[in-house]
Coordinates of C-alpha atoms in Angstrom, one line a residue:
M1 CA 0.1 0.4 -0.3
S2 CA 2.7 2.4 0.7
T3 CA 3.4 2.4 -2.8
T4 CA 0.6 3.0 -3.9
P5 CA -2.0 6.6 -3.6
V6 CA -4.7 7.3 -1.2
I7 CA -7.5 8.4 -2.7
P8 CA -8.8 11.1 -0.1
H9 CA -12.6 12.3 0.8
W10 CA -13.8 15.8 -0.2
I11 CA -14.8 18.2 2.9
D12 CA -14.4 22.0 3.2
G13 CA -13.9 22.4 -1.1
A14 CA -11.1 21.4 -0.6
E15 CA -9.7 17.1 -0.5
S16 CA -9.1 16.4 3.4
P17 CA -7.4 12.1 3.5
S18 CA -8.2 10.1 6.7
N19 CA -7.5 9.4 9.6
S20 CA -8.8 6.3 9.7
G21 CA -6.3 3.5 9.0
R22 CA -8.9 2.0 6.9
T23 CA -8.2 1.5 3.1
A24 CA -8.9 -0.2 0.0
P25 CA -7.7 -1.1 -3.1
V26 CA -8.4 0.5 -6.5
F27 CA -7.5 -1.8 -9.3
N28 CA -7.4 -1.3 -13.0
P29 CA -10.0 -4.5 -14.5
A30 CA -8.3 -4.4 -17.6
T31 CA -4.7 -5.7 -15.6
G32 CA -5.9 -6.8 -12.8
A33 CA -2.8 -4.2 -11.2
V34 CA -3.7 -2.2 -7.5
S35 CA -4.2 1.4 -9.2
A36 CA -5.0 2.9 -5.9
H37 CA -6.4 2.5 -2.6
V38 CA -9.5 4.4 -1.1
A39 CA -9.9 6.0 2.8
L40 CA -13.0 4.6 4.3
A41 CA -14.4 7.2 7.0
D42 CA -14.2 6.2 10.9
Q43 CA -17.2 7.9 13.0
A44 CA -15.1 10.9 13.9
E45 CA -15.1 12.1 9.3
I46 CA -18.6 10.5 8.2
N47 CA -18.6 13.4 11.5
S48 CA -17.1 16.2 10.2
A49 CA -18.4 15.1 6.5
I50 CA -21.9 15.8 7.2
A51 CA -21.2 18.8 9.8
S52 CA -19.1 20.5 6.6
A53 CA -22.6 20.1 4.2
D54 CA -24.6 21.5 7.6
R55 CA -21.9 24.4 7.0
G56 CA -22.6 24.5 3.2
F57 CA -25.8 25.0 3.2
Q58 CA -27.0 27.4 5.5
V59 CA -24.6 29.2 3.5
W60 CA -26.4 28.0 -0.2
K61 CA -29.3 28.1 1.1
G62 CA -29.0 32.2 1.0
Y63 CA -27.7 32.0 -2.7
S64 CA -30.0 33.9 -5.2
V65 CA -31.5 32.2 -7.6
A66 CA -29.0 34.0 -10.6
K67 CA -26.2 33.4 -8.3
R68 CA -27.0 29.8 -7.7
Q69 CA -27.9 29.5 -12.0
S70 CA -25.1 31.2 -12.8
V71 CA -22.9 28.4 -10.5
L72 CA -25.0 25.5 -12.8
F73 CA -24.4 27.1 -16.0
A74 CA -20.1 27.4 -15.4
F75 CA -20.7 23.8 -13.9
R76 CA -21.6 22.8 -16.8
E77 CA -19.3 24.4 -19.1
L78 CA -16.1 23.1 -17.3
L79 CA -18.2 19.6 -17.3
N80 CA -18.5 20.3 -20.9
S81 CA -14.9 21.4 -21.9
R82 CA -12.3 19.2 -19.8
K83 CA -15.4 15.1 -20.2
T84 CA -12.8 13.9 -22.5
E85 CA -10.5 13.5 -18.6
L86 CA -13.2 12.7 -16.8
A87 CA -13.5 9.3 -19.4
Q88 CA -10.2 8.3 -19.2
I89 CA -10.2 8.3 -15.3
V90 CA -13.6 6.2 -16.1
T91 CA -12.1 3.9 -17.5
A92 CA -8.9 3.5 -15.7
E93 CA -10.9 2.4 -12.3
H94 CA -13.9 1.0 -13.8
G95 CA -12.5 -1.3 -17.4
K96 CA -15.4 0.4 -20.3
V97 CA -13.8 1.6 -22.9
V98 CA -13.8 5.4 -23.6
S99 CA -16.5 6.1 -25.7
D100 CA -18.8 4.7 -23.3
A101 CA -17.3 6.2 -20.4
M102 CA -17.9 9.3 -22.6
G103 CA -21.5 8.6 -23.4
E104 CA -22.5 7.8 -19.8
I105 CA -20.9 11.5 -19.1
L106 CA -23.2 13.1 -22.0
R107 CA -26.2 11.4 -20.5
G108 CA -24.9 12.7 -16.4
Q109 CA -24.4 16.0 -18.6
E110 CA -28.4 16.8 -20.0
V111 CA -29.6 16.7 -16.1
V112 CA -26.8 19.5 -15.8
E113 CA -28.0 20.9 -18.6
L114 CA -32.3 20.1 -16.9
A115 CA -30.6 21.6 -13.9
T116 CA -30.0 24.7 -15.3
G117 CA -33.3 25.5 -16.4
F118 CA -34.5 25.0 -11.4
P119 CA -36.1 28.4 -11.8
H120 CA -39.3 26.8 -13.5
L121 CA -39.3 23.8 -11.5
V122 CA -38.4 25.7 -7.7
K123 CA -41.0 27.5 -8.6
G124 CA -44.8 28.0 -6.0
A125 CA -48.1 29.1 -7.3
F126 CA -49.9 31.5 -6.3
S127 CA -53.8 32.2 -6.1
E128 CA -55.1 36.5 -5.5
N129 CA -58.5 36.1 -3.2
A130 CA -58.4 32.7 -2.8
S131 CA -61.6 34.4 -0.2
T132 CA -63.1 37.6 0.5
G133 CA -59.4 39.7 1.8
I134 CA -56.9 35.8 1.5
D135 CA -54.2 35.4 -0.5
V136 CA -53.1 31.2 -0.5
Y137 CA -49.7 31.0 -2.1
S138 CA -47.7 28.3 -2.2
L139 CA -43.5 28.1 -1.8
K140 CA -40.9 25.4 -2.3
Q141 CA -37.2 24.9 -0.6
P142 CA -35.1 22.5 -0.2
L143 CA -34.7 20.2 2.7
G144 CA -30.8 20.5 3.8
V145 CA -28.5 18.1 3.3
V146 CA -29.1 15.4 1.7
G147 CA -26.9 11.8 0.9
V148 CA -26.1 10.3 -2.2
I149 CA -24.5 6.8 -2.6
S150 CA -23.7 5.4 -6.2
P151 CA -22.7 2.6 -7.4
F152 CA -19.6 1.4 -9.2
N153 CA -21.4 1.0 -13.0
F154 CA -22.4 4.4 -13.6
P155 CA -19.0 6.1 -11.4
V156 CA -20.0 9.8 -13.5
M157 CA -23.6 9.9 -14.2
V158 CA -25.7 8.3 -11.4
P159 CA -23.9 11.5 -9.3
L160 CA -25.6 13.4 -12.2
W161 CA -28.2 12.2 -12.2
F162 CA -29.3 13.2 -8.3
V163 CA -26.4 16.2 -7.3
P164 CA -27.0 18.8 -9.6
I165 CA -30.9 19.0 -9.2
A166 CA -30.6 18.6 -5.9
I167 CA -27.6 22.0 -5.3
A168 CA -30.1 23.5 -7.9
A169 CA -32.9 23.1 -5.8
G170 CA -30.2 25.0 -3.3
N171 CA -29.5 21.6 -1.1
A172 CA -25.7 20.3 0.6
V173 CA -25.6 17.4 -0.9
V174 CA -22.6 14.5 0.6
L175 CA -21.3 12.0 -2.3
K176 CA -20.5 8.6 -1.0
P177 CA -19.2 7.0 -4.1
S178 CA -18.9 3.9 -4.8
E179 CA -15.1 2.4 -3.7
K180 CA -13.7 0.7 -5.9
D181 CA -13.7 3.1 -8.9
P182 CA -13.9 6.6 -6.4
S183 CA -11.8 9.4 -8.4
A184 CA -14.4 10.4 -10.7
A185 CA -16.0 11.8 -7.1
L186 CA -13.0 13.9 -6.2
W187 CA -13.0 15.0 -10.2
L188 CA -16.2 16.4 -9.4
A189 CA -16.3 18.0 -6.6
Q190 CA -13.0 19.6 -7.7
I191 CA -15.4 21.5 -11.4
W192 CA -17.6 22.4 -8.5
K193 CA -15.1 24.0 -6.8
E194 CA -13.8 25.6 -10.0
A195 CA -18.2 27.1 -10.9
G196 CA -18.3 28.6 -7.8
L197 CA -20.0 26.6 -5.0
P198 CA -19.3 27.8 -2.5
D199 CA -17.1 25.4 1.1
G200 CA -19.5 22.5 1.6
V201 CA -21.9 22.4 -0.1
F202 CA -20.1 19.2 -2.0
T203 CA -18.7 16.3 -0.1
V204 CA -17.1 13.6 -1.5
L205 CA -17.8 10.6 2.2
Q206 CA -15.6 7.9 0.9
G207 CA -15.9 4.5 3.0
D208 CA -17.8 1.3 3.1
K209 CA -21.0 0.3 5.4
L210 CA -20.1 2.2 7.8
A211 CA -19.8 5.6 5.9
V212 CA -23.5 4.5 4.5
D213 CA -24.6 4.1 7.5
G214 CA -23.2 7.2 9.1
L215 CA -25.8 9.0 6.6
L216 CA -29.1 6.9 7.0
E217 CA -28.9 7.3 10.3
S218 CA -27.2 10.7 10.6
P219 CA -30.2 13.7 12.1
V220 CA -28.6 15.7 9.9
V221 CA -28.9 14.2 7.3
Q222 CA -33.1 14.6 5.7
S223 CA -33.1 12.4 1.4
I224 CA -31.2 9.3 0.9
S225 CA -31.0 8.3 -3.1
F226 CA -29.4 5.6 -4.1
V227 CA -28.7 2.7 -7.1
G228 CA -27.2 -0.8 -6.6
S229 CA -28.7 -3.7 -6.1
T230 CA -32.2 -4.7 -5.2
P231 CA -31.4 -6.4 -1.8
I232 CA -29.5 -3.4 -0.6
A233 CA -31.6 -0.8 -2.3
Q234 CA -34.7 -2.5 0.0
Y235 CA -31.8 -2.2 3.3
I236 CA -31.4 1.6 2.1
Y237 CA -35.0 2.6 2.0
E238 CA -36.0 0.6 5.8
T239 CA -33.5 2.1 7.5
A240 CA -33.4 5.6 6.0
S241 CA -36.9 5.4 5.7
K242 CA -36.9 4.2 9.8
N243 CA -34.5 7.3 10.3
G244 CA -36.9 10.1 8.8
K245 CA -36.0 10.7 5.4
R246 CA -37.2 10.5 2.2
V247 CA -35.8 7.6 -0.2
Q248 CA -35.3 7.0 -3.7
A249 CA -33.6 3.6 -3.8
L250 CA -32.8 2.6 -7.1
G251 CA -32.5 -1.2 -7.3
G252 CA -32.0 -3.8 -9.6
A253 CA -33.2 -5.9 -12.4
K254 CA -34.1 -8.9 -15.1
N255 CA -34.8 -7.2 -18.5
H256 CA -36.6 -8.8 -20.9
M257 CA -36.4 -8.0 -25.2
L258 CA -39.7 -9.6 -26.1
V259 CA -39.2 -10.7 -29.9
L260 CA -43.1 -10.6 -31.8
P261 CA -42.6 -12.6 -35.7
D262 CA -42.7 -9.5 -37.2
A263 CA -39.4 -7.8 -35.6
D264 CA -37.1 -7.2 -38.2
L265 CA -34.0 -9.9 -37.0
D266 CA -31.1 -7.5 -37.8
L267 CA -32.5 -5.2 -35.5
V268 CA -33.1 -7.7 -33.2
A269 CA -29.7 -9.2 -33.4
D270 CA -28.0 -5.8 -33.1
Q271 CA -29.3 -4.4 -30.7
A272 CA -29.1 -7.3 -28.7
I273 CA -25.7 -7.5 -28.9
N274 CA -25.5 -3.6 -28.1
A275 CA -28.4 -4.4 -25.0
G276 CA -27.2 -7.9 -23.9
Y277 CA -22.5 -6.8 -24.0
G278 CA -22.9 -3.2 -23.3
A279 CA -20.5 -2.1 -20.7
A280 CA -20.0 -5.6 -20.0
G281 CA -23.5 -5.6 -19.3
E282 CA -22.6 -3.8 -16.1
R283 CA -25.7 -2.1 -16.6
C284 CA -29.0 -1.9 -14.8
M285 CA -30.7 -1.6 -17.9
A286 CA -29.2 -4.6 -19.7
I287 CA -31.2 -6.7 -22.2
S288 CA -30.5 -10.4 -19.7
V289 CA -33.3 -11.7 -21.8
V290 CA -34.1 -12.5 -25.5
L291 CA -38.2 -13.3 -25.7
A292 CA -38.2 -14.7 -28.7
V293 CA -42.0 -16.2 -30.3
E294 CA -41.2 -19.2 -32.3
P295 CA -41.1 -19.7 -35.3
V296 CA -37.8 -16.8 -35.4
A297 CA -35.5 -18.6 -32.3
D298 CA -33.0 -20.4 -34.1
E299 CA -32.5 -18.1 -36.9
L300 CA -32.0 -15.1 -34.7
I301 CA -29.7 -17.6 -32.2
G302 CA -28.0 -17.7 -35.6
K303 CA -27.5 -13.8 -36.1
I304 CA -26.4 -13.0 -32.6
T305 CA -23.7 -15.4 -32.5
D306 CA -22.2 -14.4 -35.9
R307 CA -22.1 -11.0 -34.6
I308 CA -20.9 -12.1 -31.0
A309 CA -18.1 -14.1 -32.6
K310 CA -16.5 -10.2 -34.8
L311 CA -17.1 -8.9 -31.1
K312 CA -13.5 -7.6 -29.9
I313 CA -12.8 -7.0 -26.3
G314 CA -10.3 -5.8 -24.2
N315 CA -8.2 -3.4 -22.7
G316 CA -10.7 -0.5 -22.4
A317 CA -8.2 2.4 -23.1
G318 CA -7.6 1.0 -26.4
K319 CA -4.2 0.5 -28.9
D320 CA -2.6 3.1 -31.1
G321 CA -6.6 4.4 -31.5
V322 CA -8.5 1.9 -31.9
E323 CA -10.4 1.1 -28.8
P324 CA -12.1 -2.3 -28.3
D325 CA -15.9 -3.3 -28.0
M326 CA -16.0 -4.5 -24.0
G327 CA -14.0 -4.0 -21.9
P328 CA -13.2 -6.5 -18.5
L329 CA -16.4 -6.5 -15.7
I330 CA -15.0 -5.3 -11.8
S331 CA -13.0 -7.1 -9.5
E332 CA -12.2 -10.6 -10.1
I333 CA -14.7 -11.5 -7.1
H334 CA -17.3 -10.1 -9.7
R335 CA -16.1 -12.9 -12.9
D336 CA -16.6 -15.2 -10.7
K337 CA -19.9 -14.3 -9.9
V338 CA -20.8 -13.8 -12.9
S339 CA -19.2 -17.1 -14.5
S340 CA -21.1 -19.1 -11.7
Y341 CA -24.5 -18.4 -12.7
V342 CA -23.6 -19.9 -16.3
D343 CA -22.4 -23.3 -14.6
I344 CA -25.8 -23.3 -12.9
A345 CA -27.5 -22.0 -16.0
E346 CA -25.5 -25.2 -17.8
A347 CA -26.2 -27.9 -14.3
D348 CA -30.6 -26.8 -14.9
G349 CA -29.6 -28.0 -18.6
A350 CA -29.4 -24.9 -20.5
K351 CA -27.4 -25.1 -23.7
I352 CA -24.0 -22.5 -23.5
V353 CA -24.2 -21.5 -27.3
V354 CA -21.0 -19.1 -26.5
D355 CA -19.1 -19.2 -23.7
G356 CA -16.9 -16.4 -22.2
R357 CA -15.7 -18.5 -19.0
G358 CA -12.1 -19.0 -18.1
F359 CA -11.6 -15.2 -21.6
T360 CA -8.3 -13.8 -22.0
V361 CA -7.1 -10.9 -23.3
D362 CA -3.3 -11.0 -24.5
G363 CA -1.1 -9.3 -22.7
H364 CA -3.5 -8.6 -20.5
E365 CA -4.1 -11.9 -18.8
D366 CA -4.1 -10.9 -14.9
G367 CA -7.5 -8.7 -16.3
F368 CA -11.1 -9.1 -14.4
F369 CA -12.2 -10.4 -18.1
F370 CA -15.8 -12.2 -18.8
G371 CA -16.5 -13.5 -22.7
P372 CA -20.0 -12.2 -24.4
T373 CA -22.2 -15.4 -23.7
L374 CA -25.1 -16.8 -25.1
I375 CA -27.5 -19.2 -23.1
D376 CA -29.9 -21.6 -25.2
D377 CA -33.0 -22.7 -23.3
I378 CA -32.8 -22.1 -20.3
P379 CA -35.3 -23.5 -17.1
T380 CA -37.2 -20.6 -16.5
T381 CA -36.5 -22.1 -12.6
S382 CA -33.0 -21.5 -12.9
R383 CA -31.6 -18.3 -10.7
A384 CA -29.7 -18.0 -14.4
Y385 CA -33.1 -16.7 -15.3
T386 CA -34.7 -15.4 -12.1
E387 CA -31.4 -13.5 -10.6
E388 CA -29.2 -10.4 -11.5
I389 CA -26.6 -11.4 -13.2
F390 CA -25.1 -8.6 -14.3
G391 CA -22.4 -8.7 -17.1
P392 CA -22.4 -9.9 -20.6
V393 CA -24.6 -12.6 -20.6
L394 CA -27.5 -13.3 -23.0
S395 CA -29.8 -16.0 -22.6
V396 CA -32.9 -16.7 -25.0
V397 CA -36.3 -18.1 -23.7
R398 CA -38.2 -19.9 -27.1
V399 CA -42.4 -18.6 -26.0
A400 CA -45.0 -20.1 -27.5
S401 CA -46.9 -16.7 -28.5
Y402 CA -46.6 -12.9 -26.3
E403 CA -49.4 -13.6 -23.6
E404 CA -46.8 -16.2 -23.0
G405 CA -44.3 -13.5 -23.1
L406 CA -46.1 -10.6 -21.5
N407 CA -47.1 -13.3 -18.5
L408 CA -43.2 -14.5 -18.1
I409 CA -41.7 -10.4 -18.0
N410 CA -45.2 -9.7 -15.7
S411 CA -44.7 -12.8 -12.9
G412 CA -41.1 -11.5 -12.3
E413 CA -39.9 -9.4 -9.0
F414 CA -38.4 -6.8 -10.9
G415 CA -39.6 -4.5 -13.0
N416 CA -37.1 -2.4 -14.1
G417 CA -36.8 -2.0 -18.4
T418 CA -38.1 -3.6 -21.2
A419 CA -38.4 -4.0 -24.8
I420 CA -40.9 -5.0 -27.3
F421 CA -39.7 -5.7 -31.3
T422 CA -42.6 -6.1 -33.8
N423 CA -43.1 -3.6 -36.4
D424 CA -47.4 -4.3 -35.8
G425 CA -47.5 -0.4 -33.6
G426 CA -50.9 -2.7 -32.2
A427 CA -49.1 -4.8 -30.8
A428 CA -46.7 -2.1 -29.3
R429 CA -49.8 -0.3 -28.0
R430 CA -51.0 -3.6 -26.4
F431 CA -48.0 -4.1 -24.8
Q432 CA -46.8 -1.2 -23.7
S433 CA -50.3 -0.4 -21.3
E434 CA -49.5 -4.7 -20.0
V435 CA -47.0 -4.8 -19.3
E436 CA -45.6 -4.4 -15.8
V437 CA -42.7 -1.7 -15.8
G438 CA -41.5 1.6 -15.3
M439 CA -39.8 1.9 -18.8
I440 CA -40.9 0.3 -21.9
G441 CA -38.9 0.7 -25.2
I442 CA -41.1 -0.1 -28.7
N443 CA -37.5 -1.1 -31.3
V444 CA -35.6 0.4 -28.4
P445 CA -33.6 -2.2 -25.7
I446 CA -32.6 0.2 -23.2
P447 CA -35.5 2.5 -23.3
V448 CA -33.9 5.8 -20.7
P449 CA -36.0 8.6 -20.5
V450 CA -34.1 11.3 -21.0
A451 CA -33.5 14.2 -18.6
Y452 CA -37.5 15.9 -18.5
H453 CA -38.7 12.9 -18.2
S454 CA -38.2 10.9 -14.9
F455 CA -35.8 7.4 -14.0
G456 CA -37.8 4.2 -12.6
G457 CA -38.5 1.6 -11.8
W458 CA -42.1 -0.6 -10.4
K459 CA -42.1 -4.0 -8.0
K460 CA -38.7 -4.3 -6.5
S461 CA -36.5 -2.1 -9.3
L462 CA -37.5 1.1 -6.9
F463 CA -37.4 1.6 -3.1
G464 CA -39.4 4.9 -2.6
D465 CA -42.2 7.2 -4.4
A466 CA -40.6 9.6 -6.2
K467 CA -37.5 8.6 -9.1
A468 CA -34.8 9.7 -10.5
Y469 CA -34.2 13.4 -12.2
G470 CA -36.9 14.7 -14.5
V471 CA -39.6 16.7 -12.5
H472 CA -40.7 13.8 -9.8
G473 CA -36.5 15.4 -9.1
F474 CA -37.0 18.7 -8.4
D475 CA -39.9 17.4 -6.2
F476 CA -37.7 15.3 -4.1
F477 CA -34.9 17.9 -3.3
T478 CA -38.1 20.2 -2.0
R479 CA -40.9 20.7 0.9
E480 CA -43.9 22.6 0.1
K481 CA -45.4 25.4 1.9
A482 CA -48.0 27.4 2.0
V483 CA -48.9 30.4 2.8
T484 CA -53.0 31.8 3.9
S485 CA -51.9 35.0 4.1
R486 CA -54.6 38.5 4.7
W487 CA -53.9 41.8 5.4
L488 CA -56.5 44.0 6.7
D489 CA -57.9 46.7 5.4
P490 CA -58.1 49.6 8.4
A491 CA -61.5 50.4 8.1
T492 CA -62.9 46.5 7.9
H493 CA -62.4 43.9 10.5
G494 CA -63.7 41.4 11.1
G495 CA -64.8 40.6 14.1
I496 CA -64.7 37.6 16.7
N497 CA -65.8 33.8 15.7
L498 CA -64.5 31.0 17.0
G499 CA -66.1 29.0 14.5
F500 CA -64.1 26.7 12.0
P501 CA -63.0 29.1 9.2
Q502 CA -65.0 28.5 6.4
N503 CA -64.2 30.7 2.4
D504 CA -66.1 33.1 1.2

């Protein structure tokens, strides 16, 4: 550890080295080598981070709307001008290819751009003379200090789903990034400072479960925003709610693509590759199951297999200006977990059409690589079908009808994203009405909504009532006051009346 840097916290507008004595290794997934260690906060550092955020909030809440907006615009410009630098940081710690990291940043930047228009979304309403001589109006005010806990798979995009909106609304944010790829959060902190954000308004707390629980239990922290696996999302929701906080906790998924016989199978095969293997399958919106309405399964499997053979897997940073199609998984432990699901599928009688187990890349034999995997005839009782794998594993289930495919989707415990591929508008319209999922694609495999709509699933894919970003985001990060006001005319007076107030 002495030969590698220790990634610090960001507290009071500057890097803050840890004195906890606890760290975790940060790997370069392409090489398997430890590139750094990240600090793991102790209780004193957790308290310090939250206290700093509270001081920052006391300053920030007094800023005018115009001054807040100027900071948001400055942050947007800095992020845009230096996004290539940030993408390289993401690739070095996560492993995804640089162009994919850039795509993540650009989707996050859409939320920043939404946040720059926040004055329209945080203004109240006014009703003049609601009752004789009485006006009623509403005020939207910030919550205070809010916590954001983000996952390893999108170290930039997920924080940007929440942080710009929370800050625009007048809150101070404590971000707890994943300890697997923590450096992007520090980069964002520096950009916020350069944009003119007061110290303490954006804080980065590095850590593990101790830091998470510190945010969940602190009486100062007013809300928690989380993206991650369903078991942790449920824990976050229950613990934070018990402590009186607002919660938006987005969990896992098992996303299906329903392919009807009239679909363009070349389009389907291309999109199955993109949605199944992009970012090495480490996406909560990845397609992991293709429901093929017969008789198209054999032809579709053939087309997908042909495309897999052409994929290039390697170091996400590329070589000599050429990028691979897919990089490694985040860690050795996660790679082995993904591999275990393929073992389960095989033991349960599925056919492994393309096997990614044991995949290596020349010159990167110690990297955490797993090849694109295609499974046919997977039993719907297999854990490899019912559970989220979070890797480049695509399964095919053959169904006899639209109804059978729909029932499989609706019977699952998750409800994050789904897609239908068809040239029949009536079938598509029926599907969007009948499917029990929060985000739906029609001939679109990864239906992540644009920033001015909101992101979130149904069932065990979302805990809490508020989705991410969009109007939901501004509602989540503000609370409303209703004011009933009367300014008496000196010439008149209502007199004494002990009855319940009535409008007239």
